Short mmCIF file of C-alpha atoms in Angstrom, two decimals:
data_model
loop_
_atom_site.label_atom_id
_atom_site.label_comp_id
_atom_site.label_asym_id
_atom_site.label_seq_id
_atom_site.Cartn_x
_atom_site.Cartn_y
_atom_site.Cartn_z
CA UNK A 12 -31.54 -4.99 -56.31
CA UNK A 13 -30.35 -7.33 -54.42
CA UNK A 14 -27.78 -7.37 -50.87
CA UNK A 15 -24.41 -8.88 -50.77
CA UNK A 16 -24.03 -10.30 -47.95
CA UNK A 17 -20.24 -10.46 -46.79
CA UNK A 18 -18.98 -12.34 -43.30
CA UNK A 19 -18.20 -10.80 -40.72
CA UNK A 20 -15.28 -12.01 -38.81
CA UNK A 21 -16.40 -13.13 -35.63
CA UNK A 22 -14.52 -10.72 -32.95
CA UNK A 23 -12.85 -12.69 -30.02
CA UNK A 24 -13.66 -11.05 -25.93
CA UNK A 25 -11.09 -9.92 -24.28
CA UNK A 26 -10.29 -13.06 -22.56
CA UNK A 27 -10.80 -15.65 -25.22
CA UNK A 28 -7.68 -12.61 -27.52
CA UNK A 29 -5.30 -13.08 -24.27
CA UNK A 30 -5.75 -16.61 -24.22
CA UNK A 31 -4.66 -16.06 -28.16
CA UNK A 32 -2.11 -14.48 -27.15
CA UNK A 33 1.53 -16.93 -26.85
CA UNK A 34 2.57 -17.65 -23.52
CA UNK A 35 6.04 -18.08 -23.84
CA UNK A 36 7.30 -14.63 -24.07
CA UNK A 37 5.35 -13.60 -20.73
CA UNK A 38 6.65 -16.46 -19.05
CA UNK A 39 10.31 -15.94 -20.18
CA UNK A 40 9.82 -12.37 -18.28
CA UNK A 41 8.71 -13.61 -14.87
CA UNK A 42 11.41 -15.79 -14.60
CA UNK A 43 14.45 -13.21 -16.06
CA UNK A 44 12.74 -10.60 -13.24
CA UNK A 45 12.14 -12.22 -10.48
CA UNK A 46 11.13 -10.43 -7.33
CA UNK A 47 13.25 -8.52 -5.42
CA UNK A 48 14.12 -9.63 -2.09
CA UNK A 49 14.70 -6.70 -1.00
CA UNK A 50 11.26 -4.77 -0.01
CA UNK A 51 10.24 -1.79 -2.08
CA UNK A 52 10.60 2.06 0.60
CA UNK A 53 6.46 2.09 -0.56
CA UNK A 54 3.47 0.17 -0.69
CA UNK A 55 0.29 1.22 -1.32
CA UNK A 56 -2.95 -0.08 -0.01
CA UNK A 57 -6.60 1.07 -1.09
CA UNK A 58 -9.92 -0.07 0.91
CA UNK A 59 -13.47 0.89 0.33
CA UNK A 60 -16.10 -0.56 1.85
CA UNK A 61 -17.91 0.30 5.21
CA UNK A 62 -15.41 1.72 7.82
CA UNK A 63 -15.78 -1.28 10.11
CA UNK A 64 -14.92 -4.05 7.64
CA UNK A 65 -12.09 -1.82 6.57
CA UNK A 66 -10.70 -2.05 10.03
CA UNK A 67 -11.36 -5.49 10.32
CA UNK A 68 -8.90 -6.10 7.05
CA UNK A 69 -6.42 -3.28 8.27
CA UNK A 70 -5.95 -5.20 11.68
CA UNK A 71 -3.97 -8.73 10.75
CA UNK A 72 -1.38 -5.99 8.70
CA UNK A 73 -0.76 -3.97 11.42
CA UNK A 74 -1.24 -6.20 13.78
CA UNK A 75 1.92 -8.01 11.85
CA UNK A 76 3.76 -5.04 11.55
CA UNK A 77 3.77 -4.40 15.64
CA UNK A 78 5.11 -7.72 15.83
CA UNK A 79 8.22 -6.74 13.85
CA UNK A 80 11.13 -8.02 15.31
CA UNK A 81 13.12 -5.05 14.42
CA UNK A 82 13.33 -3.03 17.86
CA UNK A 83 12.09 0.67 15.61
CA UNK A 84 8.46 1.88 16.31
CA UNK A 85 5.43 1.21 14.44
CA UNK A 86 4.85 4.36 13.56
CA UNK A 87 0.99 5.73 12.72
CA UNK A 88 0.54 9.55 11.25
CA UNK A 89 -3.04 10.52 11.68
CA UNK A 90 -4.93 7.74 11.85
CA UNK A 91 -8.58 7.95 11.08
CA UNK A 92 -10.48 9.09 14.00
CA UNK A 93 -12.02 5.32 14.62
CA UNK A 94 -8.74 3.62 15.00
CA UNK A 95 -9.12 3.84 19.24
CA UNK A 96 -7.00 3.28 21.64
CA UNK A 97 -9.84 0.61 22.52
CA UNK A 98 -9.35 -0.21 18.37
CA UNK A 99 -5.68 -0.94 18.80
CA UNK A 100 -5.64 -3.12 21.85
CA UNK A 101 -8.99 -5.03 21.01
CA UNK A 102 -6.93 -5.83 17.69
CA UNK A 103 -4.59 -7.49 19.24
CA UNK A 104 -1.88 -5.25 18.68
CA UNK A 105 1.21 -4.44 20.45
CA UNK A 106 0.75 -0.67 21.75
CA UNK A 107 3.58 -0.95 23.34
CA UNK A 108 5.25 -0.29 20.25
CA UNK A 109 2.85 1.91 17.89
CA UNK A 110 3.40 5.57 18.57
CA UNK A 111 0.56 7.39 17.14
CA UNK A 112 1.94 11.34 15.94
CA UNK A 113 -0.85 13.69 14.71
CA UNK A 114 0.84 17.11 12.83
CA UNK A 115 0.81 20.27 14.67
CA UNK A 116 0.35 24.02 13.64
CA UNK A 117 1.07 24.71 10.14
CA UNK A 118 2.67 20.53 9.28
CA UNK A 119 0.82 19.32 6.93
CA UNK A 120 0.46 14.58 7.45
CA UNK A 121 2.52 14.61 4.50
CA UNK A 122 5.41 16.20 6.13
CA UNK A 123 5.37 14.76 9.61
CA UNK A 124 5.25 11.28 7.81
CA UNK A 125 8.20 12.05 5.75
CA UNK A 126 10.32 13.51 8.50
CA UNK A 127 8.85 10.00 10.72
CA UNK A 128 10.13 8.48 7.90
CA UNK A 129 13.50 9.75 7.74
CA UNK A 130 14.27 9.96 11.18
CA UNK A 131 14.84 6.03 10.98
CA UNK A 132 13.18 5.30 13.96
CA UNK A 133 10.34 4.17 13.24
CA UNK A 134 10.50 0.27 10.88
CA UNK A 135 7.57 1.52 9.02
CA UNK A 136 5.57 4.54 9.03
CA UNK A 137 1.76 4.03 8.15
CA UNK A 138 -0.12 7.12 6.54
CA UNK A 139 -3.59 8.06 5.59
CA UNK A 140 -2.69 10.97 2.63
CA UNK A 141 -5.16 11.30 -0.04
CA UNK A 142 -4.99 11.97 -2.72
CA UNK A 143 -1.67 11.23 -3.03
CA UNK A 144 0.03 12.54 -6.69
CA UNK A 145 3.85 11.23 -7.90
CA UNK A 146 5.49 14.43 -6.17
CA UNK A 147 4.53 12.98 -2.48
CA UNK A 148 4.81 9.10 -3.75
CA UNK A 149 8.40 10.71 -4.80
CA UNK A 150 8.92 12.23 -1.54
CA UNK A 151 7.94 9.70 1.01
CA UNK A 152 10.34 7.32 -1.30
CA UNK A 153 13.29 9.16 -0.47
CA UNK A 154 12.40 10.41 2.81
CA UNK A 155 12.07 6.48 3.55
CA UNK A 156 15.33 5.53 2.23
CA UNK A 157 16.69 7.77 4.32
CA UNK A 158 15.53 6.46 6.82
CA UNK A 159 16.01 3.05 5.95
CA UNK A 160 12.36 2.20 6.45
CA UNK A 161 9.27 1.31 5.09
CA UNK A 162 6.08 4.33 4.00
CA UNK A 163 2.55 2.97 3.90
CA UNK A 164 0.12 4.36 2.65
CA UNK A 165 -3.51 3.19 3.05
CA UNK A 166 -6.22 4.87 1.46
CA UNK A 167 -9.62 4.18 2.73
CA UNK A 168 -12.77 5.18 0.20
#
């Protein structure tokens, strides 16, 4: 019995396969659809790791938002317990421009976030909603557009 060996085609690695594709269509799409100058109504940031490390990464973002030229508030809805008044001060945030809100009674953090966005008294409403399904995300987007505000959801994990 004689075995016939047929040469196998070598499989490209994922990186090589990507690089083998022509880049012209990708570049064309980028040029034809540049980033909009108008900000999105909803953004989400996911941070994983030790609580202290996550807060260190979050501090410059919140600091920048607290110094926004817009006269409206930076509102934080139901922040984690580690985000205290002392932490806000130590992180260099402008505490005179920040509202810290907690849901009361039967009100959920999602409902409070939507209400704060809809009212339009905040330029940015930061929430810590996790998990956030598609319906809840759409509610935040709609409320943000109504109030001409930005919704920023932070997922810690």
